[in-house]
Short mmCIF file of C-alpha atoms and ligand atoms in Angstrom, two decimals:
data_model
loop_
_atom_site.label_atom_id
_atom_site.label_comp_id
_atom_site.label_asym_id
_atom_site.label_seq_id
_atom_site.Cartn_x
_atom_site.Cartn_y
_atom_site.Cartn_z
CA MET A 475 0.00 0.00 0.00
CA GLN A 476 1.26 3.47 -0.94
CA PHE A 477 0.28 6.87 0.46
CA SER A 478 -0.67 7.83 -3.11
CA GLU A 479 -3.44 5.19 -3.12
CA LEU A 480 -5.22 6.61 -0.10
CA GLY A 481 -6.83 9.69 -1.64
CA LEU A 482 -4.91 12.24 0.44
CA HIS A 483 -4.42 15.82 -0.72
CA GLU A 484 -1.26 16.23 -2.77
CA ALA A 485 0.14 18.84 -0.40
CA VAL A 486 -0.31 16.35 2.46
CA GLN A 487 1.39 13.59 0.49
CA LYS A 488 4.30 15.91 -0.20
CA ALA A 489 4.67 16.74 3.51
CA VAL A 490 4.51 13.05 4.42
CA ALA A 491 7.27 12.25 1.93
CA GLU A 492 9.34 15.04 3.46
CA GLN A 493 8.93 13.35 6.83
CA GLY A 494 10.64 10.34 5.30
CA TYR A 495 7.61 8.02 5.53
CA THR A 496 7.72 5.59 2.66
CA GLU A 497 4.48 3.71 3.27
CA PRO A 498 1.45 3.99 5.53
CA THR A 499 1.48 2.05 8.79
CA PRO A 500 -1.36 -0.51 9.23
CA ILE A 501 -3.53 1.87 11.27
CA GLN A 502 -3.05 4.57 8.64
CA ALA A 503 -3.94 2.22 5.78
CA ALA A 504 -7.04 1.09 7.66
CA ALA A 505 -8.25 4.41 9.09
CA ILE A 506 -7.49 6.99 6.41
CA PRO A 507 -10.09 5.85 3.80
CA PRO A 508 -13.10 5.78 6.19
CA VAL A 509 -12.05 9.10 7.77
CA LEU A 510 -11.84 10.65 4.30
CA GLU A 511 -15.35 9.36 3.56
CA GLY A 512 -16.57 11.44 6.47
CA GLY A 513 -17.95 8.67 8.68
CA ASP A 514 -17.26 8.13 12.38
CA VAL A 515 -14.32 5.88 13.18
CA ILE A 516 -13.12 4.18 16.33
CA GLY A 517 -9.45 3.31 16.05
CA ILE A 518 -7.89 0.79 18.42
CA ALA A 519 -4.15 1.05 18.12
CA GLN A 520 -1.16 0.71 20.35
CA THR A 521 0.93 3.72 21.00
CA GLY A 522 3.65 4.31 18.43
CA THR A 523 1.68 2.82 15.55
CA GLY A 524 1.37 6.11 13.68
CA LYS A 525 -2.17 6.85 14.84
CA THR A 526 -1.65 10.61 15.00
CA ALA A 527 -1.04 10.74 11.27
CA ALA A 528 -3.90 8.26 10.79
CA PHE A 529 -6.40 10.94 11.78
CA THR A 530 -4.39 14.09 11.02
CA LEU A 531 -3.69 13.37 7.35
CA PRO A 532 -7.31 12.78 6.27
CA ILE A 533 -8.58 15.65 8.43
CA LEU A 534 -6.12 18.04 6.77
CA THR A 535 -7.24 16.73 3.39
CA ARG A 536 -10.85 17.45 4.29
CA LEU A 537 -10.11 20.86 5.79
CA ALA A 538 -8.14 21.87 2.69
CA LYS A 539 -11.48 22.24 0.91
CA GLY A 540 -12.50 25.26 2.97
CA LYS A 541 -11.35 27.97 5.32
CA ALA A 542 -12.33 28.85 8.88
CA ALA A 543 -14.72 31.75 9.22
CA PRO A 544 -13.22 34.47 11.45
CA GLY A 545 -13.39 33.33 15.07
CA ALA A 546 -14.56 29.81 14.24
CA VAL A 547 -12.98 26.39 14.82
CA ARG A 548 -13.49 23.65 12.21
CA ALA A 549 -11.79 20.65 13.78
CA LEU A 550 -11.15 19.92 17.46
CA VAL A 551 -8.73 17.31 18.79
CA LEU A 552 -9.04 16.54 22.51
CA ALA A 553 -6.00 14.93 24.13
CA PRO A 554 -5.29 13.93 27.74
CA THR A 555 -2.01 15.74 28.41
CA ARG A 556 -0.24 18.93 27.50
CA GLU A 557 2.68 16.99 26.07
CA LEU A 558 0.45 15.01 23.77
CA ALA A 559 -1.49 18.13 22.75
CA LEU A 560 1.76 19.86 21.83
CA GLN A 561 2.96 16.85 19.91
CA ILE A 562 -0.24 16.60 17.92
CA GLU A 563 0.01 20.29 17.12
CA GLU A 564 3.59 19.78 15.98
CA ASN A 565 2.52 16.90 13.73
CA VAL A 566 -0.38 18.90 12.29
CA ARG A 567 1.99 21.73 11.47
CA ALA A 568 4.43 19.33 9.80
CA TYR A 569 1.82 17.47 7.76
CA GLY A 570 -0.07 20.65 6.90
CA ARG A 571 2.95 22.80 6.05
CA HIS A 572 2.00 23.09 2.36
CA LEU A 573 -1.61 24.00 3.11
CA PRO A 574 -2.89 27.43 4.13
CA LEU A 575 -4.52 26.10 7.30
CA SER A 576 -4.28 27.54 10.80
CA VAL A 577 -3.62 25.50 13.95
CA ALA A 578 -3.87 26.44 17.62
CA VAL A 579 -3.32 24.60 20.88
CA VAL A 580 -4.89 25.10 24.29
CA PHE A 581 -3.76 23.43 27.54
CA GLY A 582 -3.45 24.16 31.23
CA GLY A 583 -0.47 25.18 33.30
CA VAL A 584 0.39 28.24 31.22
CA GLY A 585 -1.14 31.69 30.80
CA GLU A 586 -4.61 31.88 29.28
CA ARG A 587 -4.19 35.10 27.34
CA PRO A 588 -2.45 33.89 24.19
CA GLN A 589 -4.87 30.97 24.06
CA ILE A 590 -7.87 33.28 24.39
CA ALA A 591 -6.43 35.44 21.61
CA ALA A 592 -6.03 32.35 19.42
CA LEU A 593 -9.63 31.30 20.06
CA ARG A 594 -10.87 34.81 19.25
CA LYS A 595 -9.05 34.66 15.95
CA GLY A 596 -10.38 31.19 15.19
CA CYS A 597 -8.50 28.36 13.49
CA ASP A 598 -9.01 25.43 11.17
CA LEU A 599 -7.81 22.94 13.74
CA LEU A 600 -7.62 23.26 17.51
CA VAL A 601 -5.81 20.80 19.77
CA ALA A 602 -6.85 21.01 23.42
CA THR A 603 -6.81 19.30 26.78
CA PRO A 604 -10.34 19.06 28.16
CA GLY A 605 -9.81 20.93 31.45
CA ARG A 606 -8.45 24.15 29.96
CA LEU A 607 -10.85 24.11 27.03
CA LEU A 608 -13.76 23.86 29.43
CA ASP A 609 -12.34 26.73 31.47
CA LEU A 610 -12.02 28.97 28.44
CA GLY A 611 -15.34 27.81 27.04
CA SER A 612 -17.09 28.64 30.28
CA GLN A 613 -15.70 32.17 29.95
CA GLY A 614 -17.38 32.32 26.55
CA HIS A 615 -14.33 31.76 24.37
CA GLY A 616 -14.30 29.62 21.26
CA ASP A 617 -16.84 29.40 18.48
CA PHE A 618 -17.59 25.79 17.67
CA ARG A 619 -20.85 26.26 15.83
CA ASP A 620 -19.29 25.29 12.50
CA LEU A 621 -17.26 22.42 13.89
CA GLU A 622 -16.90 19.65 11.31
CA VAL A 623 -14.66 17.09 13.01
CA LEU A 624 -14.09 16.05 16.63
CA VAL A 625 -11.25 13.71 17.61
CA LEU A 626 -10.93 12.10 21.03
CA ASP A 627 -7.33 10.93 21.14
CA GLU A 628 -6.16 8.46 23.78
CA ALA A 629 -9.75 8.26 24.93
CA ASP A 630 -8.92 5.47 27.38
CA ARG A 631 -6.41 7.69 29.13
CA MET A 632 -8.80 10.63 29.22
CA LEU A 633 -11.30 8.38 31.01
CA ASP A 634 -8.57 7.22 33.43
CA MET A 635 -7.77 10.82 34.23
CA GLY A 636 -11.37 11.60 35.10
CA PHE A 637 -12.05 13.83 32.11
CA LEU A 638 -15.37 12.22 31.17
CA PRO A 639 -17.56 14.94 32.74
CA SER A 640 -15.52 17.66 31.00
CA ILE A 641 -15.65 15.85 27.67
CA ARG A 642 -19.41 15.39 28.00
CA ARG A 643 -19.91 19.09 28.60
CA ILE A 644 -17.72 20.02 25.67
CA VAL A 645 -19.33 17.54 23.28
CA ARG A 646 -22.83 18.60 24.25
CA ALA A 647 -22.03 22.09 23.07
CA LEU A 648 -20.80 20.95 19.65
CA PRO A 649 -22.96 20.61 16.54
CA ARG A 650 -24.57 17.18 16.32
CA ASP A 651 -23.90 17.00 12.64
CA ARG A 652 -20.19 16.37 12.79
CA GLN A 653 -17.67 13.61 12.23
CA THR A 654 -16.38 12.03 15.43
CA LEU A 655 -13.19 10.00 15.58
CA MET A 656 -12.05 8.19 18.67
CA PHE A 657 -8.69 6.58 19.32
CA SER A 658 -7.80 4.31 22.21
CA ALA A 659 -5.12 1.76 23.02
CA THR A 660 -7.73 -0.75 24.15
CA LEU A 661 -11.38 -1.43 23.45
CA SER A 662 -12.81 -1.61 26.95
CA LYS A 663 -16.45 -1.56 28.03
CA GLU A 664 -16.01 2.09 29.01
CA ILE A 665 -14.73 2.95 25.54
CA GLU A 666 -17.64 1.12 23.94
CA GLN A 667 -19.98 3.15 26.13
CA LEU A 668 -18.27 6.36 25.03
CA THR A 669 -18.63 5.31 21.42
CA SER A 670 -22.35 4.79 21.74
CA GLU A 671 -22.65 8.14 23.47
CA PHE A 672 -20.65 10.28 21.05
CA GLN A 673 -20.51 8.46 17.71
CA ARG A 674 -22.91 7.41 14.98
CA GLN A 675 -22.42 3.97 13.47
CA PRO A 676 -18.65 4.14 13.84
CA LYS A 677 -16.45 1.92 11.77
CA LEU A 678 -14.12 -0.09 13.98
CA VAL A 679 -10.51 -0.11 12.88
CA GLN A 680 -8.27 -2.31 14.97
CA VAL A 681 -4.58 -2.93 14.74
CA GLY A 682 -2.80 -5.41 16.96
CA ARG A 683 -4.32 -7.46 19.74
CA ARG A 684 -6.00 -6.03 22.75
CA SER A 685 -3.68 -4.79 25.51
CA ASN A 686 -0.70 -6.42 23.89
CA PRO A 687 2.58 -4.55 24.28
CA ALA A 688 4.23 -3.37 21.10
CA GLU A 689 5.36 -6.54 19.40
CA THR A 690 8.71 -5.02 18.59
CA VAL A 691 9.79 -4.56 22.22
CA GLU A 692 12.08 -7.14 23.79
CA GLN A 693 11.09 -7.40 27.45
CA ALA A 694 13.36 -8.42 30.32
CA PHE A 695 12.45 -8.84 34.00
CA LEU A 696 15.26 -8.49 36.52
CA GLU A 697 15.27 -9.48 40.15
CA CYS A 698 16.03 -6.39 42.20
CA PRO A 699 15.36 -5.51 45.84
CA HIS A 700 14.40 -1.89 46.52
CA ASN A 701 17.78 -0.90 47.92
CA LEU A 702 19.66 -2.13 44.86
CA LYS A 703 17.54 -0.44 42.21
CA GLN A 704 19.69 2.64 41.88
CA GLY A 705 22.86 0.57 41.66
CA LEU A 706 21.36 -1.72 39.04
CA LEU A 707 20.19 1.27 37.00
CA ALA A 708 23.68 2.77 37.06
CA HIS A 709 25.09 -0.62 36.02
CA LEU A 710 22.70 -0.90 33.07
CA LEU A 711 23.45 2.66 31.96
CA ARG A 712 27.11 1.71 31.68
CA GLN A 713 26.30 -0.99 29.11
CA PRO A 714 26.88 -0.27 25.42
CA GLY A 715 23.87 0.77 23.36
CA TRP A 716 21.98 2.42 26.23
CA ASP A 717 21.80 5.68 24.30
CA SER A 718 18.33 7.03 24.93
CA VAL A 719 16.58 5.75 28.05
CA ILE A 720 13.29 6.46 29.80
CA VAL A 721 13.14 5.43 33.45
CA PHE A 722 9.70 5.09 35.04
CA SER A 723 9.16 5.98 38.65
CA ARG A 724 5.96 5.35 40.56
CA THR A 725 6.05 8.71 42.32
CA LYS A 726 7.08 12.27 41.57
CA HIS A 727 9.50 12.36 44.50
CA GLY A 728 10.93 9.04 43.42
CA ALA A 729 11.60 10.49 39.97
CA ASP A 730 13.47 13.44 41.44
CA ARG A 731 15.45 11.12 43.73
CA ILE A 732 16.48 8.85 40.85
CA CYS A 733 17.59 11.90 38.88
CA ARG A 734 19.64 13.32 41.74
CA LYS A 735 21.41 10.01 42.31
CA LEU A 736 22.17 9.56 38.64
CA GLU A 737 23.66 13.03 38.53
CA LYS A 738 25.79 12.10 41.53
CA ASP A 739 27.00 9.09 39.57
CA GLY A 740 27.91 11.39 36.71
CA VAL A 741 24.96 10.50 34.47
CA GLU A 742 23.03 13.52 33.27
CA ALA A 743 19.29 12.99 33.65
CA VAL A 744 16.11 15.07 33.52
CA ALA A 745 12.74 14.44 35.15
CA ILE A 746 9.20 15.16 34.05
CA HIS A 747 6.24 14.88 36.37
CA ALA A 748 3.19 16.81 37.43
CA ASN A 749 5.01 18.88 40.08
CA ARG A 750 7.22 20.50 37.48
CA SER A 751 6.08 23.59 35.62
CA GLN A 752 5.12 23.39 31.99
CA ASN A 753 8.32 25.20 31.05
CA GLN A 754 10.47 22.80 33.07
CA ARG A 755 8.74 19.85 31.46
CA GLN A 756 9.21 21.23 27.99
CA ARG A 757 12.86 22.05 28.60
CA ALA A 758 13.50 18.57 29.97
CA LEU A 759 11.78 16.97 27.01
CA GLU A 760 13.72 19.11 24.56
CA ALA A 761 17.04 18.19 26.21
CA PHE A 762 16.12 14.52 25.95
CA LYS A 763 14.74 14.73 22.40
CA SER A 764 17.81 16.52 21.11
CA GLY A 765 20.07 13.87 22.65
CA ARG A 766 21.80 16.34 24.96
CA VAL A 767 20.62 14.28 27.93
CA ARG A 768 20.30 10.55 27.47
CA VAL A 769 18.15 9.68 30.49
CA LEU A 770 14.61 10.90 31.08
CA VAL A 771 12.96 9.95 34.37
CA ALA A 772 9.18 10.12 34.26
CA THR A 773 5.98 9.27 36.05
CA ASP A 774 3.24 7.53 34.08
CA ILE A 775 0.92 10.44 33.49
CA ALA A 776 3.65 12.87 32.52
CA SER A 777 5.11 10.44 30.01
CA ARG A 778 1.90 9.59 28.27
CA GLY A 779 2.01 10.34 24.58
CA ILE A 780 5.62 11.42 24.56
CA ASP A 781 6.83 10.82 21.06
CA VAL A 782 10.58 10.64 20.92
CA ASP A 783 12.17 8.67 18.14
CA GLY A 784 15.03 6.34 18.82
CA ILE A 785 14.45 5.49 22.49
CA THR A 786 16.64 2.43 22.96
CA HIS A 787 15.52 1.31 26.42
CA VAL A 788 12.63 1.68 28.84
CA VAL A 789 13.37 0.89 32.48
CA ASN A 790 10.51 0.17 34.85
CA PHE A 791 12.37 1.22 37.98
CA ASP A 792 9.10 0.76 39.86
CA PHE A 793 6.46 -1.73 38.78
CA PRO A 794 3.44 0.20 37.43
CA ASP A 795 0.57 0.86 39.82
CA GLN A 796 -1.93 0.20 37.07
CA LEU A 797 -1.03 -2.80 34.97
CA GLU A 798 -2.25 -1.15 31.76
CA ASP A 799 0.53 1.41 32.21
CA TYR A 800 3.04 -1.35 31.55
CA VAL A 801 1.89 -1.45 27.95
CA HIS A 802 2.05 2.32 27.60
CA ARG A 803 5.47 2.47 29.22
CA ILE A 804 7.18 -0.10 27.05
CA GLY A 805 5.47 1.42 24.02
CA ARG A 806 7.78 4.43 24.43
CA THR A 807 10.44 2.35 22.71
CA GLY A 808 9.97 0.29 19.58
CA ARG A 809 7.84 3.03 18.05
CA ALA A 810 6.80 2.77 14.41
CA GLN A 811 9.11 0.21 12.82
CA ALA A 812 11.97 0.58 15.31
CA THR A 813 12.99 -2.13 17.77
CA GLY A 814 13.50 -1.47 21.46
CA LYS A 815 14.10 -3.09 24.81
CA SER A 816 12.42 -2.82 28.16
CA VAL A 817 13.75 -3.87 31.55
CA THR A 818 11.47 -4.21 34.56
CA PHE A 819 12.91 -4.32 38.08
CA ILE A 820 11.07 -6.93 40.13
CA THR A 821 11.08 -6.83 43.93
CA SER A 822 9.66 -9.69 45.98
CA GLU A 823 6.46 -7.62 46.39
CA ASP A 824 6.02 -7.38 42.63
CA VAL A 825 6.18 -11.13 41.97
CA PRO A 826 2.43 -11.77 42.47
CA GLU A 827 1.69 -8.95 39.99
CA LEU A 828 3.55 -10.80 37.25
CA ARG A 829 0.72 -13.36 36.95
CA ARG A 830 -1.77 -10.60 36.34
CA LEU A 831 0.58 -8.98 33.86
CA GLU A 832 0.84 -12.30 32.02
CA ARG A 833 -2.92 -12.40 31.68
CA LEU A 834 -2.98 -8.81 30.42
CA VAL A 835 -0.31 -9.20 27.78
CA GLY A 836 -1.50 -12.69 26.90
CA LYS A 837 1.84 -14.43 26.95
CA PRO A 838 4.10 -16.07 29.52
CA ILE A 839 6.55 -13.89 31.39
CA PRO A 840 9.85 -15.53 32.28
CA LYS A 841 10.87 -15.85 35.92
CA PRO A 842 12.78 -12.69 36.92
CA ALA A 843 16.48 -13.29 36.38
CA LYS A 844 19.61 -11.90 37.97
CA ALA A 845 21.14 -9.07 35.93
CA GLU A 846 24.18 -10.19 34.02
CA GLY A 847 27.45 -8.74 35.29
CA PHE A 848 25.85 -7.03 38.28
CA ASP A 849 27.45 -7.94 41.58
CA TYR A 850 24.42 -8.22 43.91
CA ALA A 851 26.55 -8.97 46.98
CA GLU A 852 28.82 -5.98 46.45
CA ALA A 853 25.85 -3.74 45.63
CA THR A 854 24.11 -4.88 48.83
CA ARG A 855 27.23 -4.08 50.84
CA GLN A 856 27.38 -0.62 49.28
CA ALA A 857 23.67 -0.02 49.75
CA PHE A 858 24.00 -0.74 53.46
CA ALA A 859 26.90 1.65 53.66
CA ALA A 860 24.76 4.35 51.95
CA PRO A 861 22.81 6.74 54.19
CA ALA A 862 19.25 6.12 52.92
CA PRO A 863 17.36 3.51 50.89
CA ASP A 864 16.65 4.43 47.29
CA ALA A 865 13.01 3.80 46.76
CA ALA A 866 9.91 3.93 48.84
CA PRO A 867 8.25 0.49 48.83
CA ARG A 868 4.82 0.30 47.31
CA PRO A 869 2.03 0.39 49.86
CA HIS A 870 0.96 -3.15 50.72
CA HIS A 871 -2.68 -2.28 50.76
CA ARG A 872 -3.86 -0.56 47.62
CA GLY A 873 -7.00 0.88 49.00
CA PRO A 874 -8.57 4.21 48.09
CA GLY A 875 -5.97 6.87 47.54
CA HIS A 876 -3.34 4.49 46.18
CA ASN A 877 -5.11 4.19 42.92
CA ARG A 878 -3.51 6.26 40.21
CA ARG A 879 -6.86 7.28 38.80
CA GLU A 880 -7.94 8.70 42.13
CA ARG A 881 -4.66 10.48 42.61
CA GLU A 882 -4.84 12.06 39.17
CA GLN A 883 -8.41 13.12 39.72
CA ARG A 884 -7.31 14.87 42.86
CA ALA A 885 -4.32 16.41 41.15
CA GLN A 886 -6.19 17.61 38.10
CA PRO A 887 -9.89 17.97 38.78
CA PRO A 888 -11.95 18.28 35.62
CA ARG A 889 -13.74 21.23 37.24
CA PRO A 890 -17.29 19.98 37.30
CA GLY A 891 -19.72 22.83 37.54
CA ALA A 892 -17.40 25.34 35.93
CA TRP A 893 -19.20 25.11 32.63
CA HIS A 894 -22.18 27.31 32.12
CA GLY A 895 -22.57 27.50 28.38
CA GLY A 896 -20.98 30.92 27.83
CA ARG A 897 -21.59 33.26 24.96
CA GLY A 898 -19.17 31.61 22.53
CA GLY A 899 -19.87 28.75 20.17
CA PHE A 900 -20.00 26.29 23.07
CA GLY A 901 -22.94 28.23 24.38
CA SER A 902 -25.17 27.61 21.40
CA PRO A 903 -28.84 27.57 22.28
CA GLY A 904 -29.89 24.33 23.88
CA GLY A 905 -26.28 23.34 24.31
CA GLN A 906 -26.76 22.04 27.82
CA GLY A 907 -27.35 18.50 28.94
CA GLY A 908 -30.85 17.16 29.35
CA GLN A 909 -32.16 19.13 26.42
CA ARG A 910 -31.02 16.80 23.76
CA PRO A 911 -33.62 14.59 22.18
CA ARG A 912 -33.69 11.03 23.44
CA GLY A 913 -32.63 8.34 21.10
CA ARG A 914 -29.92 10.44 19.50
CA ASN A 915 -27.25 8.65 21.35
CA ARG A 916 -24.59 11.30 21.06
P1 LIG B 1799 2.18 7.90 16.88
O1 LIG B 1799 1.65 6.50 17.06
O2 LIG B 1799 1.23 8.77 16.15
O3 LIG B 1799 2.63 8.49 18.17
O4 LIG B 1799 3.47 7.81 15.92
C1 LIG B 1799 4.65 7.14 16.28
C2 LIG B 1799 5.84 7.51 15.42
O5 LIG B 1799 5.74 6.98 14.10
C3 LIG B 1799 6.06 9.00 15.22
O6 LIG B 1799 7.40 9.28 15.49
C4 LIG B 1799 5.76 9.26 13.76
O7 LIG B 1799 6.56 10.30 13.25
C5 LIG B 1799 6.11 7.93 13.13
N1 LIG B 1799 5.33 7.62 11.91
C6 LIG B 1799 4.03 7.90 11.69
N2 LIG B 1799 3.64 7.43 10.48
C7 LIG B 1799 4.72 6.83 9.93
C8 LIG B 1799 4.96 6.15 8.68
N3 LIG B 1799 4.00 5.99 7.80
N4 LIG B 1799 6.20 5.67 8.47
C9 LIG B 1799 7.18 5.83 9.39
N5 LIG B 1799 7.02 6.45 10.57
C10 LIG B 1799 5.80 6.96 10.85
#
């Protein structure tokens, strides 16, 4: 299959060729034709499969036929995190560089003014995180009355983060006669429910098996008590080929601690997590992307959607709180056609989780092995000589409050009640819930 066979605008094909893509990925080959036809599509694809281009390329082709009226938005992409929103915007700009289309992005954690100005001006395509869009919408900004296309990207993650009420309020204020595309890593019951609520006879496009980690990633599981984790990480980072590494920490403080200790060992590392400002996160990501810093330490939420080419290794320093995150984590490497490796540190507490992980990924996981060339006895001696243990053990009881979803909801409330319709396009007459006719399941 060639890009030229898909019916994309010539200017889009040119931009794609300039990106160095020679052929469409499976999700692109499957999703582009139905999106171009204008129908609703639900795309189930693992991260790193090229799904951003799968919706962006046909949307740009469709948008090329018209122009946004002053102050209006024609296509809206909702994404769970700022990082992902920025990346989508970057991709849209790259793929749309030969088209006279305007793009804007709206997300929290930075000043509202430039975003309000962008909404006033209007744009062909807007990328937004739900929380900030709802904030601005409730102040009356944004005219969505002519909206043609809505995309819910990483819908599963948006649900995990508690964005459903915000999304509902946003979608209710959009024209019913629109195209709705939804992308998710898995097809869960919740996603099916969302589909029936927001889409009309969507075509299902599925690539890869459910919840299966990227096939291209070679996964290793290494035995490692808490107090040896830092030593083992330093050992691995001394091995050849460890050129671009993401290390996953369960907590924000843990991420900072790992970073500090790496720096002490002479390894430059940067951290991204929710306690860091947007600027700090962007700077860290840039340093990592450009190759200036080879180790990025991240928490799950902050890392979601990060698209950095050429990541050679993913290290699960801490076992993920939510098993599904394992798939997202290792998907940071082995993106597109590249190969990658993941290493998961397994403490005695984590062993029971491996069974559940086996069920999730649908294949046997080998018994955790000792790391080759790592002197456990010597490392233990050194760890005891060190002033403090490296990592906080996971709480034994994972009751309320230990659940990542709950923590994220607390950290980033979707601001229920903040939305009141406004005077902008969101506030179109009858745009509030309860007034929509029954039976129109959108
Ligand atoms: P995504 O799944 O959208 O995050 O994309 C993952 C990576 O694949 C990104 O770095 C894209 O630039 C890259 N990519 C997207 N489409 C293609 C393609 N057709 N050929 C090669 N790489 C691609």
